[in-house]
PDB file of C-alpha atoms in Angstrom:
ATOM      1  CA  MET A   1     111.377  64.624 101.741  1.00  0.00           C
ATOM      2  CA  LEU A   2     109.648  67.474 102.849  1.00  0.00           C
ATOM      3  CA  GLN A   3     112.674  69.815 103.106  1.00  0.00           C
ATOM      4  CA  ALA A   4     113.877  68.741  99.819  1.00  0.00           C
ATOM      5  CA  SER A   5     110.686  69.859  98.127  1.00  0.00           C
ATOM      6  CA  THR A   6     110.630  73.172 100.511  1.00  0.00           C
ATOM      7  CA  LEU A   7     114.215  74.002  99.175  1.00  0.00           C
ATOM      8  CA  PHE A   8     113.494  73.262  95.731  1.00  0.00           C
ATOM      9  CA  THR A   9     110.378  75.428  96.242  1.00  0.00           C
ATOM     10  CA  ARG A  10     112.543  78.358  97.376  1.00  0.00           C
ATOM     11  CA  LEU A  11     115.298  77.909  94.653  1.00  0.00           C
ATOM     12  CA  GLU A  12     112.269  77.880  91.934  1.00  0.00           C
ATOM     13  CA  PHE A  13     110.831  81.014  93.666  1.00  0.00           C
ATOM     14  CA  ARG A  14     114.421  82.829  93.668  1.00  0.00           C
ATOM     15  CA  LEU A  15     114.767  82.056  89.898  1.00  0.00           C
ATOM     16  CA  ALA A  16     111.043  83.341  89.016  1.00  0.00           C
ATOM     17  CA  GLU A  17     112.081  86.477  90.907  1.00  0.00           C
ATOM     18  CA  ARG A  18     115.571  86.918  89.069  1.00  0.00           C
ATOM     19  CA  LEU A  19     113.575  86.277  85.777  1.00  0.00           C
ATOM     20  CA  PHE A  20     111.329  88.897  86.582  1.00  0.00           C
ATOM     21  CA  HIS A  21     113.362  91.665  87.820  1.00  0.00           C
ATOM     22  CA  ASN A  22     116.286  91.019  85.503  1.00  0.00           C
ATOM     23  CA  HIS A  23     116.270  91.573  82.139  1.00  0.00           C
ATOM     24  CA  TRP A  24     120.005  90.707  81.630  1.00  0.00           C
ATOM     25  CA  LEU A  25     119.480  87.244  82.874  1.00  0.00           C
ATOM     26  CA  LEU A  26     117.231  86.041  79.610  1.00  0.00           C
ATOM     27  CA  PRO A  27     115.806  88.486  77.360  1.00  0.00           C
ATOM     28  CA  ARG A  28     112.135  89.401  77.840  1.00  0.00           C
ATOM     29  CA  SER A  29     110.436  87.154  75.554  1.00  0.00           C
ATOM     30  CA  PRO A  30     107.106  85.607  75.744  1.00  0.00           C
ATOM     31  CA  ARG A  31     108.786  81.959  76.237  1.00  0.00           C
ATOM     32  CA  THR A  32     110.912  83.813  79.336  1.00  0.00           C
ATOM     33  CA  GLN A  33     107.601  85.370  80.620  1.00  0.00           C
ATOM     34  CA  ARG A  34     105.786  81.838  80.354  1.00  0.00           C
ATOM     35  CA  LEU A  35     108.329  80.391  82.263  1.00  0.00           C
ATOM     36  CA  THR A  36     108.414  83.029  85.143  1.00  0.00           C
ATOM     37  CA  MET A  37     104.728  82.626  85.457  1.00  0.00           C
ATOM     38  CA  ARG A  38     104.987  78.948  85.664  1.00  0.00           C
ATOM     39  CA  LEU A  39     107.606  79.160  88.212  1.00  0.00           C
ATOM     40  CA  PHE A  40     105.505  81.725  90.380  1.00  0.00           C
ATOM     41  CA  LYS A  41     102.395  79.479  89.943  1.00  0.00           C
ATOM     42  CA  ARG A  42     104.124  76.416  91.064  1.00  0.00           C
ATOM     43  CA  CYS A  43     105.754  78.065  94.357  1.00  0.00           C
ATOM     44  CA  ALA A  44     102.376  79.679  95.112  1.00  0.00           C
ATOM     45  CA  GLU A  45     100.567  76.381  94.844  1.00  0.00           C
ATOM     46  CA  ALA A  46     103.274  74.995  97.070  1.00  0.00           C
ATOM     47  CA  GLY A  47     102.340  77.446  99.591  1.00  0.00           C
ATOM     48  CA  HIS A  48     105.489  79.573  99.500  1.00  0.00           C
ATOM     49  CA  PRO A  49     104.574  82.898 101.216  1.00  0.00           C
ATOM     50  CA  ASP A  50     106.165  85.328  98.764  1.00  0.00           C
ATOM     51  CA  ALA A  51     105.061  83.697  95.731  1.00  0.00           C
ATOM     52  CA  LEU A  52     101.628  83.806  97.149  1.00  0.00           C
ATOM     53  CA  SER A  53     101.953  87.825  97.488  1.00  0.00           C
ATOM     54  CA  VAL A  54     103.396  88.215  94.164  1.00  0.00           C
ATOM     55  CA  TYR A  55     101.810  85.824  91.932  1.00  0.00           C
ATOM     56  CA  GLY A  56      98.565  86.682  93.483  1.00  0.00           C
ATOM     57  CA  HIS A  57      98.941  90.233  93.104  1.00  0.00           C
ATOM     58  CA  MET A  58      99.875  89.644  89.276  1.00  0.00           C
ATOM     59  CA  LEU A  59      96.770  87.336  88.819  1.00  0.00           C
ATOM     60  CA  PHE A  60      94.392  90.030  90.785  1.00  0.00           C
ATOM     61  CA  HIS A  61      95.647  92.833  88.966  1.00  0.00           C
ATOM     62  CA  ARG A  62      96.785  91.701  85.370  1.00  0.00           C
ATOM     63  CA  SER A  63      94.256  88.839  84.721  1.00  0.00           C
ATOM     64  CA  GLN A  64      91.680  89.149  82.206  1.00  0.00           C
ATOM     65  CA  THR A  65      89.229  86.301  83.468  1.00  0.00           C
ATOM     66  CA  PRO A  66      87.261  86.869  86.956  1.00  0.00           C
ATOM     67  CA  GLN A  67      88.474  83.134  87.742  1.00  0.00           C
ATOM     68  CA  ASP A  68      92.198  84.129  87.571  1.00  0.00           C
ATOM     69  CA  LYS A  69      91.453  87.429  89.294  1.00  0.00           C
ATOM     70  CA  ALA A  70      89.307  85.558  92.219  1.00  0.00           C
ATOM     71  CA  ARG A  71      92.470  83.067  92.428  1.00  0.00           C
ATOM     72  CA  GLY A  72      94.946  85.898  92.836  1.00  0.00           C
ATOM     73  CA  ALA A  73      92.743  87.164  95.204  1.00  0.00           C
ATOM     74  CA  ARG A  74      92.768  83.917  97.322  1.00  0.00           C
ATOM     75  CA  TYR A  75      96.334  83.908  97.047  1.00  0.00           C
ATOM     76  CA  VAL A  76      97.019  87.225  98.266  1.00  0.00           C
ATOM     77  CA  LEU A  77      94.800  86.589 101.384  1.00  0.00           C
ATOM     78  CA  GLU A  78      96.463  83.405 101.939  1.00  0.00           C
ATOM     79  CA  ALA A  79      99.760  85.447 102.239  1.00  0.00           C
ATOM     80  CA  ALA A  80      98.259  87.860 104.382  1.00  0.00           C
ATOM     81  CA  HIS A  81      97.034  85.366 106.872  1.00  0.00           C
ATOM     82  CA  ALA A  82     100.547  84.167 106.913  1.00  0.00           C
ATOM     83  CA  GLY A  83     101.804  87.307 108.037  1.00  0.00           C
ATOM     84  CA  ASP A  84     103.180  88.999 104.551  1.00  0.00           C
ATOM     85  CA  VAL A  85     102.568  93.058 105.263  1.00  0.00           C
ATOM     86  CA  LYS A  86     102.215  94.056 101.553  1.00  0.00           C
ATOM     87  CA  SER A  87      99.568  91.593 101.080  1.00  0.00           C
ATOM     88  CA  GLN A  88      97.666  92.596 104.077  1.00  0.00           C
ATOM     89  CA  TYR A  89      97.525  95.992 102.582  1.00  0.00           C
ATOM     90  CA  GLN A  90      96.419  94.675  99.196  1.00  0.00           C
ATOM     91  CA  VAL A  91      93.772  92.545 101.246  1.00  0.00           C
ATOM     92  CA  ALA A  92      92.488  95.737 102.822  1.00  0.00           C
ATOM     93  CA  GLN A  93      92.164  97.499  99.194  1.00  0.00           C
ATOM     94  CA  ILE A  94      90.271  94.433  97.851  1.00  0.00           C
ATOM     95  CA  HIS A  95      88.006  94.783 100.779  1.00  0.00           C
ATOM     96  CA  GLU A  96      87.454  98.518 100.248  1.00  0.00           C
ATOM     97  CA  HIS A  97      87.024  98.817  96.741  1.00  0.00           C
ATOM     98  CA  GLY A  98      85.310  95.191  96.355  1.00  0.00           C
ATOM     99  CA  CYS A  99      85.694  92.617  93.572  1.00  0.00           C
ATOM    100  CA  ALA A 100      83.501  89.766  92.369  1.00  0.00           C
ATOM    101  CA  GLN A 101      84.663  87.107  95.050  1.00  0.00           C
ATOM    102  CA  TYR A 102      85.105  89.528  97.893  1.00  0.00           C
ATOM    103  CA  PRO A 103      82.166  92.453  98.085  1.00  0.00           C
ATOM    104  CA  ARG A 104      82.896  95.763  99.731  1.00  0.00           C
ATOM    105  CA  ARG A 105      83.307  95.384 103.320  1.00  0.00           C
ATOM    106  CA  GLU A 106      84.758  98.469 105.030  1.00  0.00           C
ATOM    107  CA  ASP A 107      84.887  96.769 108.309  1.00  0.00           C
ATOM    108  CA  TYR A 108      87.195  94.142 106.777  1.00  0.00           C
ATOM    109  CA  ALA A 109      89.332  96.746 105.355  1.00  0.00           C
ATOM    110  CA  VAL A 110      89.714  98.840 108.585  1.00  0.00           C
ATOM    111  CA  THR A 111      90.881  95.704 110.276  1.00  0.00           C
ATOM    112  CA  TRP A 112      93.581  94.790 107.460  1.00  0.00           C
ATOM    113  CA  TYR A 113      94.676  98.436 107.096  1.00  0.00           C
ATOM    114  CA  ALA A 114      95.242  98.416 110.884  1.00  0.00           C
ATOM    115  CA  ARG A 115      97.327  94.751 110.585  1.00  0.00           C
ATOM    116  CA  ALA A 116      99.290  96.070 107.996  1.00  0.00           C
ATOM    117  CA  ALA A 117     100.120  99.438 109.676  1.00  0.00           C
ATOM    118  CA  GLN A 118     100.959  97.953 112.707  1.00  0.00           C
ATOM    119  CA  SER A 119     103.586  95.845 111.197  1.00  0.00           C
ATOM    120  CA  GLY A 120     105.093  99.087 109.227  1.00  0.00           C
ATOM    121  CA  HIS A 121     103.591  99.566 106.384  1.00  0.00           C
ATOM    122  CA  TYR A 122     103.448 103.487 105.912  1.00  0.00           C
ATOM    123  CA  LEU A 123     100.471 103.714 103.034  1.00  0.00           C
ATOM    124  CA  ALA A 124      98.186 101.814 105.021  1.00  0.00           C
ATOM    125  CA  ALA A 125      98.867 104.076 108.199  1.00  0.00           C
ATOM    126  CA  GLU A 126      98.203 106.768 105.971  1.00  0.00           C
ATOM    127  CA  ARG A 127      95.210 105.453 104.671  1.00  0.00           C
ATOM    128  CA  LEU A 128      93.650 105.158 108.083  1.00  0.00           C
ATOM    129  CA  ALA A 129      94.897 108.520 109.146  1.00  0.00           C
ATOM    130  CA  ARG A 130      92.924 109.932 106.204  1.00  0.00           C
ATOM    131  CA  ALA A 131      89.859 107.812 107.039  1.00  0.00           C
ATOM    132  CA  TYR A 132      89.663 108.820 110.430  1.00  0.00           C
ATOM    133  CA  ARG A 133      90.314 112.723 109.468  1.00  0.00           C
ATOM    134  CA  LEU A 134      87.722 112.508 106.647  1.00  0.00           C
ATOM    135  CA  GLY A 135      85.178 109.894 108.321  1.00  0.00           C
ATOM    136  CA  GLU A 136      85.674 107.577 105.668  1.00  0.00           C
ATOM    137  CA  LEU A 137      85.543 103.698 105.658  1.00  0.00           C
ATOM    138  CA  GLY A 138      82.682 103.592 108.177  1.00  0.00           C
ATOM    139  CA  LEU A 139      85.067 105.269 110.692  1.00  0.00           C
ATOM    140  CA  ALA A 140      83.762 108.463 112.670  1.00  0.00           C
ATOM    141  CA  VAL A 141      85.770 111.410 112.432  1.00  0.00           C
ATOM    142  CA  ASP A 142      88.720 111.125 115.401  1.00  0.00           C
ATOM    143  CA  GLY A 143      91.319 113.479 115.196  1.00  0.00           C
ATOM    144  CA  GLU A 144      93.299 111.641 117.671  1.00  0.00           C
ATOM    145  CA  ARG A 145      93.379 108.625 116.029  1.00  0.00           C
ATOM    146  CA  ALA A 146      93.948 110.361 112.581  1.00  0.00           C
ATOM    147  CA  ALA A 147      97.073 111.871 114.307  1.00  0.00           C
ATOM    148  CA  TYR A 148      98.373 108.444 115.850  1.00  0.00           C
ATOM    149  CA  TRP A 149      98.165 107.068 112.549  1.00  0.00           C
ATOM    150  CA  GLN A 150      99.980 109.676 110.704  1.00  0.00           C
ATOM    151  CA  ARG A 151     102.556 109.313 113.172  1.00  0.00           C
ATOM    152  CA  GLN A 152     102.709 105.302 112.495  1.00  0.00           C
ATOM    153  CA  ALA A 153     102.965 106.524 108.739  1.00  0.00           C
ATOM    154  CA  GLU A 154     105.984 108.798 109.406  1.00  0.00           C
ATOM    155  CA  GLN A 155     108.058 106.609 111.477  1.00  0.00           C
ATOM    156  CA  PRO A 156     111.255 105.263 109.486  1.00  0.00           C
ATOM    157  CA  THR A 157     110.600 101.774 108.941  1.00  0.00           C
ATOM    158  CA  LEU A 158     113.193  99.448 106.650  1.00  0.00           C
ATOM    159  CA  ASP A 159     110.683  99.570 103.931  1.00  0.00           C
ATOM    160  CA  ASN A 160     110.341 103.268 104.110  1.00  0.00           C
ATOM    161  CA  VAL A 161     114.017 103.847 104.055  1.00  0.00           C
ATOM    162  CA  ALA A 162     114.323 101.479 101.327  1.00  0.00           C
ATOM    163  CA  ALA A 163     111.670 102.915  99.045  1.00  0.00           C
ATOM    164  CA  ALA A 164     113.289 106.571  99.607  1.00  0.00           C
TER     165      ALA A 164
END
Protein backbone atom coordinates (compact mmCIF):
# COMPACT_ATOMS: atom_id res chain seq x y z
CA MET A 1 0.00 0.00 0.00
CA LEU A 2 2.92 2.34 0.73
CA GLN A 3 4.18 1.96 -2.85
CA ALA A 4 0.74 2.84 -4.22
CA SER A 5 0.50 5.98 -2.09
CA THR A 6 4.05 6.98 -3.09
CA LEU A 7 3.20 6.50 -6.75
CA PHE A 8 0.00 8.48 -6.34
CA THR A 9 1.91 11.29 -4.60
CA ARG A 10 4.45 11.41 -7.44
CA LEU A 11 1.62 11.57 -9.99
CA GLU A 12 -0.11 14.33 -8.03
CA PHE A 13 3.13 16.29 -7.91
CA ARG A 14 3.68 15.94 -11.67
CA LEU A 15 0.12 17.19 -12.26
CA ALA A 16 0.66 20.14 -9.91
CA GLU A 17 3.89 21.01 -11.73
CA ARG A 18 2.15 20.89 -15.10
CA LEU A 19 -0.69 23.07 -13.87
CA PHE A 20 1.78 25.52 -12.38
CA HIS A 21 4.05 25.81 -15.42
CA ASN A 22 1.80 25.18 -18.42
CA HIS A 23 -0.85 27.74 -19.20
CA TRP A 24 -2.11 25.69 -22.13
CA LEU A 25 -3.15 22.71 -19.98
CA LEU A 26 -5.86 24.65 -18.15
CA PRO A 27 -6.47 28.37 -18.22
CA ARG A 28 -5.12 30.38 -15.28
CA SER A 29 -8.10 30.85 -13.09
CA PRO A 30 -8.61 31.09 -9.35
CA ARG A 31 -10.05 27.59 -9.46
CA THR A 32 -6.99 26.16 -11.24
CA GLN A 33 -4.66 27.99 -8.83
CA ARG A 34 -6.52 26.59 -5.81
CA LEU A 35 -6.30 23.08 -7.28
CA THR A 36 -2.59 23.49 -7.96
CA MET A 37 -1.88 24.72 -4.44
CA ARG A 38 -4.02 21.95 -2.93
CA LEU A 39 -2.03 19.34 -4.89
CA PHE A 40 1.31 20.86 -3.85
CA LYS A 41 0.14 20.93 -0.22
CA ARG A 42 -0.97 17.26 -0.27
CA CYS A 43 2.34 16.20 -1.78
CA ALA A 44 4.36 18.27 0.70
CA GLU A 45 2.41 16.83 3.62
CA ALA A 46 3.14 13.35 2.22
CA GLY A 47 6.85 14.21 2.37
CA HIS A 48 7.57 14.49 -1.37
CA PRO A 49 10.99 16.26 -1.44
CA ASP A 50 10.33 18.40 -4.52
CA ALA A 51 6.90 19.38 -3.24
CA LEU A 52 8.40 20.35 0.11
CA SER A 53 10.80 22.61 -1.75
CA VAL A 54 8.34 24.19 -4.20
CA TYR A 55 5.37 24.54 -1.88
CA GLY A 56 7.55 25.66 1.03
CA HIS A 57 9.17 28.31 -1.15
CA MET A 58 5.78 29.58 -2.32
CA LEU A 59 4.40 29.71 1.21
CA PHE A 60 7.46 31.44 2.61
CA HIS A 61 7.67 34.10 -0.09
CA ARG A 62 4.03 34.63 -1.06
CA SER A 63 1.97 34.03 2.06
CA GLN A 64 0.35 36.83 3.98
CA THR A 65 0.18 35.23 7.41
CA PRO A 66 3.16 34.57 9.68
CA GLN A 67 1.83 31.03 10.31
CA ASP A 68 1.95 30.17 6.59
CA LYS A 69 5.39 31.75 6.23
CA ALA A 70 6.62 29.68 9.18
CA ARG A 71 5.13 26.50 7.69
CA GLY A 72 6.82 27.32 4.38
CA ALA A 73 10.18 27.75 6.14
CA ARG A 74 9.71 24.38 7.88
CA TYR A 75 8.95 22.68 4.54
CA VAL A 76 12.02 24.26 2.91
CA LEU A 77 14.18 23.18 5.85
CA GLU A 78 12.85 19.63 5.59
CA ALA A 79 13.62 19.55 1.85
CA ALA A 80 17.12 20.92 2.55
CA HIS A 81 17.79 18.16 5.07
CA ALA A 82 16.62 15.66 2.44
CA GLY A 83 19.35 16.97 0.13
CA ASP A 84 17.48 19.40 -2.12
CA VAL A 85 20.16 21.85 -3.26
CA LYS A 86 17.78 24.73 -4.04
CA SER A 87 16.26 24.38 -0.59
CA GLN A 88 19.70 24.38 1.01
CA TYR A 89 20.33 27.75 -0.62
CA GLN A 90 16.92 29.01 0.53
CA VAL A 91 17.60 27.88 4.10
CA ALA A 92 20.92 29.75 4.01
CA GLN A 93 19.05 32.87 2.92
CA ILE A 94 16.45 32.41 5.67
CA HIS A 95 19.23 32.18 8.27
CA GLU A 96 21.16 35.08 6.76
CA HIS A 97 18.21 37.47 6.77
CA GLY A 98 16.12 35.93 9.56
CA CYS A 99 12.37 35.58 9.90
CA ALA A 100 9.90 35.19 12.73
CA GLN A 101 10.55 31.50 13.25
CA TYR A 102 14.26 31.50 12.42
CA PRO A 103 16.19 34.48 13.79
CA ARG A 104 19.27 35.68 11.94
CA ARG A 105 22.13 33.18 12.41
CA GLU A 106 25.13 33.90 10.22
CA ASP A 107 26.93 30.71 11.29
CA TYR A 108 23.98 28.59 10.11
CA ALA A 109 23.81 30.60 6.89
CA VAL A 110 27.47 29.88 6.15
CA THR A 111 26.93 26.16 6.82
CA TRP A 112 23.94 25.96 4.47
CA TYR A 113 25.60 28.09 1.77
CA ALA A 114 28.60 25.72 1.90
CA ARG A 115 26.37 22.63 1.62
CA ALA A 116 24.56 24.08 -1.37
CA ALA A 117 27.77 25.30 -3.02
CA GLN A 118 29.46 21.93 -2.58
CA SER A 119 26.48 20.38 -4.34
CA GLY A 120 26.91 22.75 -7.29
CA HIS A 121 24.65 25.69 -6.46
CA TYR A 122 26.57 28.55 -8.06
CA LEU A 123 24.68 31.37 -6.27
CA ALA A 124 25.63 29.84 -2.92
CA ALA A 125 29.28 29.64 -4.01
CA GLU A 126 29.16 33.26 -5.19
CA ARG A 127 27.67 34.35 -1.86
CA LEU A 128 30.45 32.60 0.05
CA ALA A 129 33.10 34.12 -2.25
CA ARG A 130 31.69 37.60 -1.60
CA ALA A 131 31.42 36.94 2.14
CA TYR A 132 35.08 35.90 2.36
CA ARG A 133 36.18 38.75 0.10
CA LEU A 134 34.34 41.41 2.16
CA GLY A 135 34.34 39.81 5.61
CA GLU A 136 30.57 39.30 5.75
CA LEU A 137 28.48 36.67 7.55
CA GLY A 138 30.85 36.77 10.51
CA LEU A 139 33.74 35.48 8.38
CA ALA A 140 37.23 36.94 8.39
CA VAL A 141 38.50 38.37 5.11
CA ASP A 142 40.27 35.50 3.35
CA GLY A 143 41.32 35.95 -0.26
CA GLU A 144 42.28 32.31 -0.68
CA ARG A 145 38.87 31.01 0.41
CA ALA A 146 37.13 33.72 -1.62
CA ALA A 147 39.04 32.55 -4.70
CA TYR A 148 38.16 28.92 -3.95
CA TRP A 149 34.42 29.64 -3.75
CA GLN A 150 34.58 31.86 -6.83
CA ARG A 151 36.14 28.96 -8.78
CA GLN A 152 33.35 26.70 -7.49
CA ALA A 153 30.78 29.22 -8.73
CA GLU A 154 32.36 29.36 -12.17
CA GLN A 155 32.57 25.60 -12.68
CA PRO A 156 29.96 24.48 -15.19
CA THR A 157 27.31 22.27 -13.65
CA LEU A 158 24.08 20.94 -15.08
CA ASP A 159 22.10 23.71 -13.33
CA ASN A 160 24.45 26.45 -14.58
CA VAL A 161 24.32 25.13 -18.14
CA ALA A 162 20.53 24.79 -18.02
CA ALA A 163 20.13 28.35 -16.69
CA ALA A 164 22.25 29.80 -19.53
